[in-house]
Tab-separated table of C-alpha atoms in Angstrom:
chain	number	residue	atom	x	y	z
A	849	MET	CA	76.804	40.639	27.428
A	850	ILE	CA	76.142	37.792	29.845
A	851	ARG	CA	74.569	37.973	33.274
A	852	VAL	CA	73.738	35.146	35.687
A	853	GLN	CA	71.816	36.445	38.655
A	854	ARG	CA	69.260	35.716	41.346
A	855	GLU	CA	67.438	39.043	40.915
A	856	ASP	CA	64.732	39.867	38.405
A	857	PHE	CA	65.512	42.198	35.481
A	858	ASP	CA	63.626	45.035	33.787
A	859	VAL	CA	63.015	44.059	30.161
A	860	GLY	CA	62.297	47.599	28.969
A	861	VAL	CA	65.472	48.971	30.544
A	862	GLU	CA	67.619	46.110	29.234
A	863	LEU	CA	66.378	46.364	25.650
A	864	GLU	CA	66.641	50.155	25.674
A	865	ARG	CA	70.224	49.945	26.923
A	866	LEU	CA	71.134	47.337	24.308
A	867	ALA	CA	70.325	49.641	21.395
A	868	ALA	CA	71.037	52.996	23.072
A	869	GLY	CA	73.021	55.390	20.925
A	870	ASN	CA	73.648	52.839	18.168
A	871	HIS	CA	71.683	54.013	15.153
A	872	ARG	CA	73.026	51.253	12.915
A	873	ILE	CA	70.571	48.882	14.600
A	874	GLY	CA	67.420	48.220	12.584
A	875	GLY	CA	66.116	45.153	14.390
A	876	LEU	CA	66.069	44.043	17.996
A	877	SER	CA	64.824	40.561	18.674
A	878	SER	CA	64.178	39.142	22.112
A	879	PHE	CA	62.907	36.088	23.902
A	880	ILE	CA	61.736	35.927	27.500
A	881	GLY	CA	61.259	32.596	29.260
A	882	LEU	CA	58.682	32.586	32.061
A	883	VAL	CA	57.778	30.135	34.827
A	884	ARG	CA	54.616	28.216	33.878
A	885	ASP	CA	52.110	27.005	36.436
A	886	MET	CA	51.876	23.579	34.833
A	887	GLY	CA	54.563	20.949	34.322
A	888	GLY	CA	52.936	18.253	32.202
A	889	GLU	CA	49.768	17.352	34.128
A	890	GLU	CA	50.946	18.700	37.465
A	891	ARG	CA	50.282	22.105	38.954
A	892	VAL	CA	53.566	23.857	39.730
A	893	SER	CA	53.645	26.263	42.661
A	894	ALA	CA	57.332	27.139	42.326
A	895	LEU	CA	60.521	26.312	40.506
A	896	THR	CA	64.087	26.231	41.772
A	897	LEU	CA	66.908	26.747	39.298
A	898	GLU	CA	70.295	25.318	40.192
A	899	HIS	CA	73.330	26.057	38.041
A	900	TYR	CA	77.060	25.419	37.779
A	901	PRO	CA	78.760	28.718	38.657
A	902	GLY	CA	81.745	29.274	36.419
A	903	MET	CA	80.724	26.857	33.693
A	904	THR	CA	77.430	28.720	33.212
A	905	GLU	CA	79.213	31.989	32.451
A	906	LYS	CA	81.739	30.159	30.272
A	907	LYS	CA	79.082	28.410	28.174
A	908	LEU	CA	76.925	31.522	27.802
A	909	GLY	CA	80.029	33.464	26.767
A	910	GLU	CA	80.814	30.843	24.116
A	911	MET	CA	77.244	31.109	22.826
A	912	GLU	CA	77.533	34.892	22.592
A	913	THR	CA	80.832	34.565	20.679
A	914	GLU	CA	79.393	31.995	18.283
A	915	ALA	CA	76.333	34.179	17.570
A	916	HIS	CA	78.635	37.083	16.685
A	917	ARG	CA	80.635	34.761	14.430
A	918	ARG	CA	77.554	33.583	12.533
A	919	TRP	CA	75.621	36.841	12.139
A	920	PRO	CA	76.417	40.563	11.854
A	921	LEU	CA	75.235	41.570	15.319
A	922	ASP	CA	75.698	44.883	17.072
A	923	ALA	CA	74.741	43.547	20.478
A	924	VAL	CA	73.872	40.344	22.309
A	925	LEU	CA	72.427	40.075	25.796
A	926	ILE	CA	71.735	36.931	27.801
A	927	ILE	CA	70.405	37.199	31.346
A	928	HIS	CA	69.595	33.945	33.154
A	929	ARG	CA	68.274	33.766	36.694
A	930	TYR	CA	68.752	31.060	39.299
A	931	GLY	CA	67.152	30.355	42.686
A	932	ARG	CA	63.496	29.972	43.590
A	933	LEU	CA	60.933	31.437	41.166
A	934	GLU	CA	57.147	31.409	41.030
A	935	PRO	CA	54.687	31.106	38.107
A	936	GLY	CA	54.823	34.227	35.925
A	937	ASP	CA	58.379	35.073	37.018
A	938	ARG	CA	60.966	35.749	34.335
A	939	ILE	CA	63.691	33.085	33.995
A	940	VAL	CA	65.727	34.183	31.001
A	941	LEU	CA	66.110	37.029	28.541
A	942	VAL	CA	67.902	36.618	25.218
A	943	ALA	CA	68.183	39.718	23.035
A	944	THR	CA	70.029	40.367	19.780
A	945	ALA	CA	70.441	43.565	17.770
A	946	SER	CA	71.516	43.915	14.160
A	947	PRO	CA	71.237	46.277	11.202
A	948	HIS	CA	68.890	43.681	9.637
A	949	ARG	CA	65.954	41.830	11.126
A	950	GLU	CA	66.906	38.451	9.645
A	951	ALA	CA	70.159	38.331	11.618
A	952	ALA	CA	68.553	39.516	14.848
A	953	LEU	CA	65.715	36.981	14.613
A	954	ALA	CA	67.893	34.025	13.644
A	955	ALA	CA	70.529	34.748	16.302
A	956	CYS	CA	67.898	35.061	19.019
A	957	GLN	CA	66.398	31.690	18.110
A	958	PHE	CA	69.846	30.118	17.869
A	959	LEU	CA	70.818	31.358	21.323
A	960	ILE	CA	67.690	30.187	23.117
A	961	ASP	CA	67.819	26.798	21.351
A	962	TRP	CA	71.443	26.289	22.289
A	963	LEU	CA	71.010	27.579	25.798
A	964	LYS	CA	68.226	25.035	26.392
A	965	THR	CA	70.530	22.082	25.716
A	966	ASP	CA	73.934	23.337	26.852
A	967	ALA	CA	73.714	25.969	29.586
A	968	PRO	CA	74.227	24.095	32.882
A	969	PHE	CA	70.940	24.901	34.623
A	970	TRP	CA	68.562	22.426	36.239
A	971	LYS	CA	64.973	23.007	37.296
A	972	SER	CA	63.129	21.358	40.114
A	973	GLU	CA	59.390	21.917	40.459
A	974	GLU	CA	57.231	22.083	43.569
A	975	THR	CA	54.010	20.205	42.828
A	976	PRO	CA	51.137	18.839	44.984
A	977	ALA	CA	52.878	15.434	44.668
A	978	GLY	CA	56.121	16.859	46.041
A	979	GLU	CA	59.310	18.232	44.563
A	980	ARG	CA	60.606	16.730	41.334
A	981	TRP	CA	63.383	17.379	38.833
A	982	VAL	CA	62.332	18.487	35.368
A	983	GLU	CA	63.397	16.074	32.623
A	984	SER	CA	65.087	17.244	29.440
A	985	ARG	CA	63.000	17.213	26.263
A	986	ALA	CA	63.887	15.380	23.053
A	987	GLU	CA	62.482	18.375	21.109
A	988	ASP	CA	65.192	20.560	22.615
A	989	GLU	CA	67.908	18.262	21.277
A	990	ALA	CA	66.218	18.347	17.863
A	991	ALA	CA	66.116	22.156	17.939
A	992	ARG	CA	69.818	22.241	18.744
A	993	ARG	CA	70.657	19.932	15.835
A	994	ARG	CA	69.167	22.425	13.401
A	995	TRP	CA	72.107	24.733	14.083
A	996	LYS	CA	74.767	22.117	13.286
A	997	LEU	CA	76.668	22.646	16.492
A	998	CYS	CA	79.431	20.266	17.530
A	999	PRO	CA	78.245	17.761	20.141
B	772	MET	CA	90.769	16.180	41.706
B	773	LYS	CA	87.648	18.161	42.479
B	774	LEU	CA	84.342	16.357	41.880
B	775	LEU	CA	81.086	18.339	41.568
B	776	TYR	CA	77.541	16.928	41.446
B	777	PHE	CA	74.410	18.798	40.363
B	778	ALA	CA	70.625	18.439	40.423
B	779	TRP	CA	69.250	14.954	41.194
B	780	LEU	CA	72.748	13.464	41.035
B	781	ARG	CA	73.784	15.797	43.839
B	782	ALA	CA	70.599	14.981	45.761
B	783	ARG	CA	70.940	11.184	45.335
B	784	ILE	CA	74.632	11.092	46.177
B	785	GLY	CA	73.957	13.501	49.028
B	786	CYS	CA	77.028	15.595	48.268
B	787	ALA	CA	77.678	18.686	46.101
B	788	GLU	CA	81.453	18.628	46.019
B	789	GLU	CA	84.301	16.390	47.101
B	790	GLU	CA	88.065	16.200	46.785
B	791	LEU	CA	89.418	12.953	45.426
B	792	ASP	CA	92.927	11.537	45.248
B	793	LEU	CA	92.654	10.056	41.786
B	794	PRO	CA	93.722	6.368	41.775
B	795	PRO	CA	96.623	6.208	39.286
B	796	GLU	CA	94.999	3.505	37.143
B	797	ILE	CA	92.132	5.867	36.207
B	798	ARG	CA	92.911	7.721	33.014
B	799	GLU	CA	89.500	8.422	31.454
B	800	VAL	CA	86.008	9.574	32.385
B	801	ALA	CA	84.653	6.039	31.877
B	802	GLY	CA	87.126	4.672	34.412
B	803	LEU	CA	86.255	7.401	36.904
B	804	LEU	CA	82.520	6.651	36.643
B	805	ASP	CA	83.213	2.886	37.073
B	806	TRP	CA	85.300	3.607	40.109
B	807	LEU	CA	82.606	5.858	41.645
B	808	GLN	CA	79.962	3.155	41.014
B	809	SER	CA	82.230	0.632	42.714
B	810	ARG	CA	81.940	2.653	45.905
B	811	GLY	CA	78.429	1.186	46.081
B	812	GLY	CA	75.481	2.592	48.035
B	813	ARG	CA	74.318	6.017	46.915
B	814	TYR	CA	77.016	6.233	44.254
B	815	ALA	CA	76.078	2.943	42.638
B	816	GLU	CA	72.429	3.914	42.654
B	817	ALA	CA	72.890	7.456	41.328
B	818	LEU	CA	75.192	6.358	38.513
B	819	ARG	CA	73.288	3.215	37.541
B	820	ASP	CA	71.954	4.600	34.235
B	821	LEU	CA	74.751	6.453	32.451
B	822	SER	CA	72.430	7.452	29.586
B	823	VAL	CA	71.126	10.240	31.825
B	824	VAL	CA	74.531	11.282	33.139
B	825	ARG	CA	76.588	14.102	31.599
B	826	VAL	CA	80.187	14.941	32.443
B	827	ALA	CA	82.182	18.160	32.179
B	828	VAL	CA	85.956	18.263	32.690
B	829	ASN	CA	87.285	21.712	33.506
B	830	GLN	CA	83.887	23.132	32.515
B	831	ASN	CA	83.785	21.557	29.057
B	832	TYR	CA	81.328	18.838	28.085
B	833	VAL	CA	83.236	15.629	27.375
B	834	GLY	CA	82.609	12.046	26.357
B	835	LEU	CA	83.415	8.857	28.286
B	836	GLU	CA	86.806	8.481	26.592
B	837	HIS	CA	88.030	11.934	27.649
B	838	PRO	CA	91.181	11.851	29.819
B	839	VAL	CA	91.045	12.846	33.494
B	840	ARG	CA	94.074	14.000	35.464
B	841	GLU	CA	94.948	14.983	38.999
B	842	GLY	CA	94.003	18.664	39.395
B	843	ASP	CA	90.984	18.491	37.028
B	844	GLU	CA	87.567	19.811	37.976
B	845	VAL	CA	85.113	17.059	37.026
B	846	ALA	CA	81.375	17.752	37.177
B	847	ILE	CA	78.731	15.030	36.930
B	848	PHE	CA	75.091	15.943	36.314
B	849	PRO	CA	71.873	15.070	34.452
B	850	PRO	CA	70.936	16.620	31.079
B	851	VAL	CA	70.347	20.339	31.566
B	852	THR	CA	66.868	21.858	31.763
B	853	GLY	CA	67.339	25.615	31.953
B	854	GLY	CA	66.038	28.425	29.771
C	595	MET	CA	45.922	43.152	19.765
C	596	ILE	CA	46.636	45.695	17.038
C	597	ARG	CA	47.584	49.345	17.428
C	598	VAL	CA	48.486	51.882	14.746
C	599	GLN	CA	49.634	55.117	16.301
C	600	ARG	CA	51.801	58.188	15.949
C	601	GLU	CA	53.093	58.035	19.556
C	602	ASP	CA	56.006	55.977	20.852
C	603	PHE	CA	55.336	52.935	23.059
C	604	ASP	CA	56.974	51.537	26.182
C	605	VAL	CA	58.333	48.074	25.374
C	606	GLY	CA	58.646	46.978	29.005
C	607	VAL	CA	55.073	47.976	29.813
C	608	GLU	CA	53.669	46.378	26.652
C	609	LEU	CA	55.426	43.043	27.162
C	610	GLU	CA	54.540	42.972	30.845
C	611	ARG	CA	50.885	43.607	30.037
C	612	LEU	CA	50.867	40.911	27.349
C	613	ALA	CA	51.747	38.144	29.808
C	614	ALA	CA	50.230	39.632	32.963
C	615	GLY	CA	48.276	37.145	35.045
C	616	ASN	CA	48.519	34.352	32.473
C	617	HIS	CA	50.732	31.681	33.982
C	618	ARG	CA	50.258	29.309	31.071
C	619	ILE	CA	52.751	31.408	29.112
C	620	GLY	CA	56.261	29.957	29.011
C	621	GLY	CA	57.728	31.989	26.156
C	622	LEU	CA	57.360	35.571	25.036
C	623	SER	CA	59.031	36.490	21.782
C	624	SER	CA	59.319	40.009	20.445
C	625	PHE	CA	60.773	42.021	17.608
C	626	ILE	CA	61.349	45.765	17.600
C	627	GLY	CA	62.080	47.625	14.379
C	628	LEU	CA	64.130	50.807	14.761
C	629	VAL	CA	64.962	53.713	12.456
C	630	ARG	CA	68.503	53.310	11.089
C	631	ASP	CA	70.725	56.260	10.286
C	632	MET	CA	71.805	54.755	6.963
C	633	GLY	CA	69.710	53.856	3.926
C	634	GLY	CA	72.098	52.076	1.594
C	635	GLU	CA	75.017	54.484	1.201
C	636	GLU	CA	73.097	57.567	2.276
C	637	ARG	CA	72.920	59.105	5.735
C	638	VAL	CA	69.308	59.311	6.900
C	639	SER	CA	68.359	62.163	9.206
C	640	ALA	CA	64.687	61.230	9.469
C	641	LEU	CA	62.015	58.914	8.154
C	642	THR	CA	58.340	59.584	7.473
C	643	LEU	CA	55.928	56.667	7.547
C	644	GLU	CA	52.726	57.011	5.575
C	645	HIS	CA	49.998	54.378	5.823
C	646	TYR	CA	46.523	53.522	4.576
C	647	PRO	CA	44.166	54.062	7.532
C	648	GLY	CA	41.523	51.375	7.623
C	649	MET	CA	43.386	48.882	5.449
C	650	THR	CA	46.339	48.922	7.839
C	651	GLU	CA	44.198	47.833	10.767
C	652	LYS	CA	42.393	45.301	8.580
C	653	LYS	CA	45.629	43.680	7.331
C	654	LEU	CA	47.255	43.617	10.759
C	655	GLY	CA	44.075	42.073	12.173
C	656	GLU	CA	44.196	39.349	9.508
C	657	MET	CA	47.828	38.662	10.380
C	658	GLU	CA	46.950	38.327	14.053
C	659	THR	CA	44.111	35.908	13.221
C	660	GLU	CA	46.330	33.806	10.946
C	661	ALA	CA	49.060	33.600	13.616
C	662	HIS	CA	46.483	32.297	16.111
C	663	ARG	CA	45.278	29.773	13.527
C	664	ARG	CA	48.804	28.437	12.920
C	665	TRP	CA	50.206	28.317	16.454
C	666	PRO	CA	48.875	27.854	19.992
C	667	LEU	CA	49.288	31.453	21.128
C	668	ASP	CA	48.013	33.069	24.285
C	669	ALA	CA	48.590	36.610	23.072
C	670	VAL	CA	49.670	38.594	20.031
C	671	LEU	CA	50.547	42.275	19.969
C	672	ILE	CA	51.412	44.403	16.941
C	673	ILE	CA	52.078	48.120	17.377
C	674	HIS	CA	53.113	50.080	14.283
C	675	ARG	CA	53.851	53.793	14.273
C	676	TYR	CA	53.398	56.326	11.491
C	677	GLY	CA	54.529	59.930	11.016
C	678	ARG	CA	58.002	61.441	11.226
C	679	LEU	CA	60.653	59.430	13.125
C	680	GLU	CA	64.356	59.916	13.727
C	681	PRO	CA	67.260	57.435	13.880
C	682	GLY	CA	66.993	55.245	16.956
C	683	ASP	CA	63.211	55.717	17.191
C	684	ARG	CA	61.016	52.636	17.461
C	685	ILE	CA	58.854	51.885	14.400
C	686	VAL	CA	57.187	48.587	15.172
C	687	LEU	CA	56.743	46.056	17.954
C	688	VAL	CA	55.612	42.493	17.303
C	689	ALA	CA	55.190	40.247	20.337
C	690	THR	CA	53.823	36.729	20.721
C	691	ALA	CA	53.227	34.641	23.829
C	692	SER	CA	52.705	30.890	24.058
C	693	PRO	CA	53.073	27.998	26.480
C	694	HIS	CA	56.048	26.857	24.321
C	695	ARG	CA	58.960	28.843	22.967
C	696	GLU	CA	58.827	27.259	19.491
C	697	ALA	CA	55.357	28.669	18.812
C	698	ALA	CA	56.199	32.112	20.201
C	699	LEU	CA	59.420	32.380	18.166
C	700	ALA	CA	57.933	31.106	14.905
C	701	ALA	CA	54.821	33.284	15.154
C	702	CYS	CA	56.895	36.390	15.856
C	703	GLN	CA	59.059	35.779	12.797
C	704	PHE	CA	55.994	35.000	10.686
C	705	LEU	CA	54.282	38.232	11.695
C	706	ILE	CA	57.220	40.524	11.034
C	707	ASP	CA	57.940	38.805	7.699
C	708	TRP	CA	54.337	39.137	6.574
C	709	LEU	CA	53.990	42.665	7.883
C	710	LYS	CA	57.014	43.736	5.825
C	711	THR	CA	55.383	42.734	2.541
C	712	ASP	CA	51.674	43.275	3.196
C	713	ALA	CA	51.012	45.971	5.789
C	714	PRO	CA	50.298	49.166	3.821
C	715	PHE	CA	53.078	51.412	5.122
C	716	TRP	CA	55.551	53.412	3.058
C	717	LYS	CA	58.756	55.046	4.209
C	718	SER	CA	60.373	58.145	2.844
C	719	GLU	CA	63.849	59.092	4.003
C	720	GLU	CA	65.407	62.502	4.488
C	721	THR	CA	68.982	62.333	3.173
C	722	PRO	CA	71.630	64.946	2.260
C	723	ALA	CA	70.576	64.397	-1.375
C	724	GLY	CA	66.957	65.193	-0.516
C	725	GLU	CA	63.876	63.182	0.325
C	726	ARG	CA	63.383	59.806	-1.311
C	727	TRP	CA	60.985	56.887	-1.091
C	728	VAL	CA	62.396	53.621	0.224
C	729	GLU	CA	62.216	50.769	-2.283
C	730	SER	CA	60.896	47.342	-1.387
C	731	ARG	CA	63.436	44.540	-1.032
C	732	ALA	CA	63.398	41.253	-2.926
C	733	GLU	CA	64.589	39.529	0.287
C	734	ASP	CA	61.334	40.547	1.959
C	735	GLU	CA	59.306	38.808	-0.730
C	736	ALA	CA	61.490	35.719	-0.306
C	737	ALA	CA	60.945	35.777	3.456
C	738	ARG	CA	57.198	35.965	2.900
C	739	ARG	CA	57.243	32.970	0.547
C	740	ARG	CA	58.683	30.789	3.299
C	741	TRP	CA	55.331	30.940	5.060
C	742	LYS	CA	53.310	29.758	2.053
C	743	LEU	CA	50.830	32.603	2.234
C	744	CYS	CA	48.385	33.206	-0.587
C	745	PRO	CA	49.535	36.003	-2.918
D	1113	MET	CA	34.102	55.283	-6.841
D	1114	LYS	CA	36.692	56.525	-4.396
D	1115	LEU	CA	40.304	56.490	-5.605
D	1116	LEU	CA	43.184	56.692	-3.125
D	1117	TYR	CA	46.896	57.161	-3.912
D	1118	PHE	CA	49.790	56.594	-1.534
D	1119	ALA	CA	53.528	57.245	-1.266
D	1120	TRP	CA	55.317	58.289	-4.479
D	1121	LEU	CA	52.186	57.585	-6.530
D	1122	ARG	CA	50.338	60.154	-4.452
D	1123	ALA	CA	53.264	62.579	-4.750
D	1124	ARG	CA	53.632	62.159	-8.541
D	1125	ILE	CA	49.927	62.382	-9.255
D	1126	GLY	CA	49.709	65.277	-6.805
D	1127	CYS	CA	46.518	64.005	-5.235
D	1128	ALA	CA	45.728	61.732	-2.276
D	1129	GLU	CA	42.073	61.011	-2.955
D	1130	GLU	CA	39.493	61.671	-5.656
D	1131	GLU	CA	35.913	60.743	-6.449
D	1132	LEU	CA	35.348	59.217	-9.869
D	1133	ASP	CA	32.190	58.510	-11.841
D	1134	LEU	CA	33.269	55.161	-13.206
D	1135	PRO	CA	32.834	55.018	-17.016
D	1136	PRO	CA	30.450	52.107	-17.609
D	1137	GLU	CA	32.817	50.282	-19.997
D	1138	ILE	CA	35.369	49.775	-17.174
D	1139	ARG	CA	34.842	46.472	-15.414
D	1140	GLU	CA	38.285	45.468	-14.139
D	1141	VAL	CA	41.340	46.952	-12.434
D	1142	ALA	CA	43.324	46.721	-15.695
D	1143	GLY	CA	40.746	48.848	-17.492
D	1144	LEU	CA	40.730	51.399	-14.692
D	1145	LEU	CA	44.520	51.760	-14.819
D	1146	ASP	CA	44.425	52.116	-18.633
D	1147	TRP	CA	41.773	54.778	-18.328
D	1148	LEU	CA	43.780	56.690	-15.673
D	1149	GLN	CA	46.906	56.530	-17.877
D	1150	SER	CA	44.853	57.884	-20.785
D	1151	ARG	CA	44.292	61.044	-18.775
D	1152	GLY	CA	47.926	61.802	-19.677
D	1153	GLY	CA	50.237	64.200	-17.799
D	1154	ARG	CA	50.976	63.218	-14.217
D	1155	TYR	CA	48.729	60.152	-14.403
D	1156	ALA	CA	50.455	58.768	-17.469
D	1157	GLU	CA	53.859	59.343	-15.895
D	1158	ALA	CA	53.006	57.920	-12.466
D	1159	LEU	CA	51.401	54.775	-13.896
D	1160	ARG	CA	53.941	54.169	-16.660
D	1161	ASP	CA	55.536	51.098	-15.030
D	1162	LEU	CA	52.791	48.871	-13.626
D	1163	SER	CA	55.360	46.402	-12.230
D	1164	VAL	CA	55.794	48.806	-9.295
D	1165	VAL	CA	52.104	49.524	-8.849
D	1166	ARG	CA	49.881	47.642	-6.401
D	1167	VAL	CA	46.110	47.875	-6.179
D	1168	ALA	CA	43.653	47.244	-3.348
D	1169	VAL	CA	39.904	47.133	-3.868
D	1170	ASN	CA	37.892	47.685	-0.702
D	1171	GLN	CA	41.117	47.236	1.273
D	1172	ASN	CA	42.047	43.857	-0.198
D	1173	TYR	CA	45.042	43.342	-2.469
D	1174	VAL	CA	43.828	42.375	-5.927
D	1175	GLY	CA	45.224	41.533	-9.351
D	1176	LEU	CA	44.631	43.328	-12.660
D	1177	GLU	CA	41.703	41.099	-13.560
D	1178	HIS	CA	39.744	41.913	-10.377
D	1179	PRO	CA	36.340	43.546	-11.017
D	1180	VAL	CA	35.715	47.181	-10.062
D	1181	ARG	CA	32.268	48.621	-9.453
D	1182	GLU	CA	30.686	51.952	-8.665
D	1183	GLY	CA	30.915	52.441	-4.890
D	1184	ASP	CA	34.265	50.607	-4.545
D	1185	GLU	CA	37.223	52.082	-2.686
D	1186	VAL	CA	40.215	51.560	-4.972
D	1187	ALA	CA	43.715	52.310	-3.675
D	1188	ILE	CA	46.774	52.534	-5.930
D	1189	PHE	CA	50.260	52.505	-4.422
D	1190	PRO	CA	53.828	51.202	-4.718
D	1191	PRO	CA	55.037	48.008	-2.979
D	1192	VAL	CA	54.900	48.532	0.780
D	1193	THR	CA	58.012	49.284	2.854
D	1194	GLY	CA	56.885	49.355	6.491
D	1195	GLY	CA	58.054	47.390	9.474
């Protein structure tokens, strides 16, 4: 399941719901991305996430489908927020459930790696020196390449 | 054709969305970007370094040689930084 | 932090507490192990987890220390339950928090892999054919070897 | 010496914990396991296949050649299956 929203989410409720009633699930892996108070050397007082409505849902849906194709998963959840967020706020939740831990763990890592390079979100940070757009990281491209995805 | 701009490209061009009557000689993304640069001013400046420009046609990432047609939704933006 | 307990735990509360007030954290990775209703071909109606009090805490503590030595982590949490559990019940929670997602994800996988082969817990399953002890899996040993731990 | 048994080893031996006056000729884990097997009955049966037996001395995993001493806590159990 895919959700793109301004509002915060309740991690406990979301993870509970993901596995509820499905006793085939043996492993539930999750990753939560949070707003940090530092961006490089600069103190960050807030972050604004812009996205491309329509394409965001499409790309996240493709990622969900590809994860199901690669691993035996019982459930996938991606929630990504947009709008203005402050340090400590949740940005993203990726969760995967499978009979076996290996599949859940690998799929969760795959999804967050792919999401970092391909989900159309952009961050701008509020710093003492003014507002600035976050630059993409070469490490994120390297992490994506691990999964042998088409360009 | 609908053109969309995001993040610093939107901010530099000063526009999030515009409708364009595609000049008939433009058949590919590369030609579209050339044509936008040729408008000069904010466009020329924003699109100066194409190594930090990504393009999606109808919500799919595409390369410079991808065809563009009247009726397409073309989005132009920097590398993504979500997650 | 390490906890070995009979009682269930609240995932939302635990993860919230792990990151609370620390705005250096950018990634929070977690794994939850759940009781499955199948063990091989047999239907499992319940599971009893036995452990070695004293050694369990010692081994989990060593795992926490080693994770901190290998990755820049702001927090580590391992909660493992013992006693009688039913399908769908939570068994274990491993959670890791770091400024960067790579460290959080890798450390979480490392901890659950190591825990599987070295934390002194044993499962017995209640099946229609009677009670039986779960056998260890060769895949778990292989997963452990990935991390180049001493034997 | 304190001896602890867990899981099916505990169930087969029918005992979770016992105190043992270590015979002075026993200096290593291997010797201790031999000696326990030599008790016969449930011990001999439970310890028949040492490939599925693990040993911890003072809560550390050890091999068959590890020394054992009076006062040690020695635990004998099958491969672990938690998590």
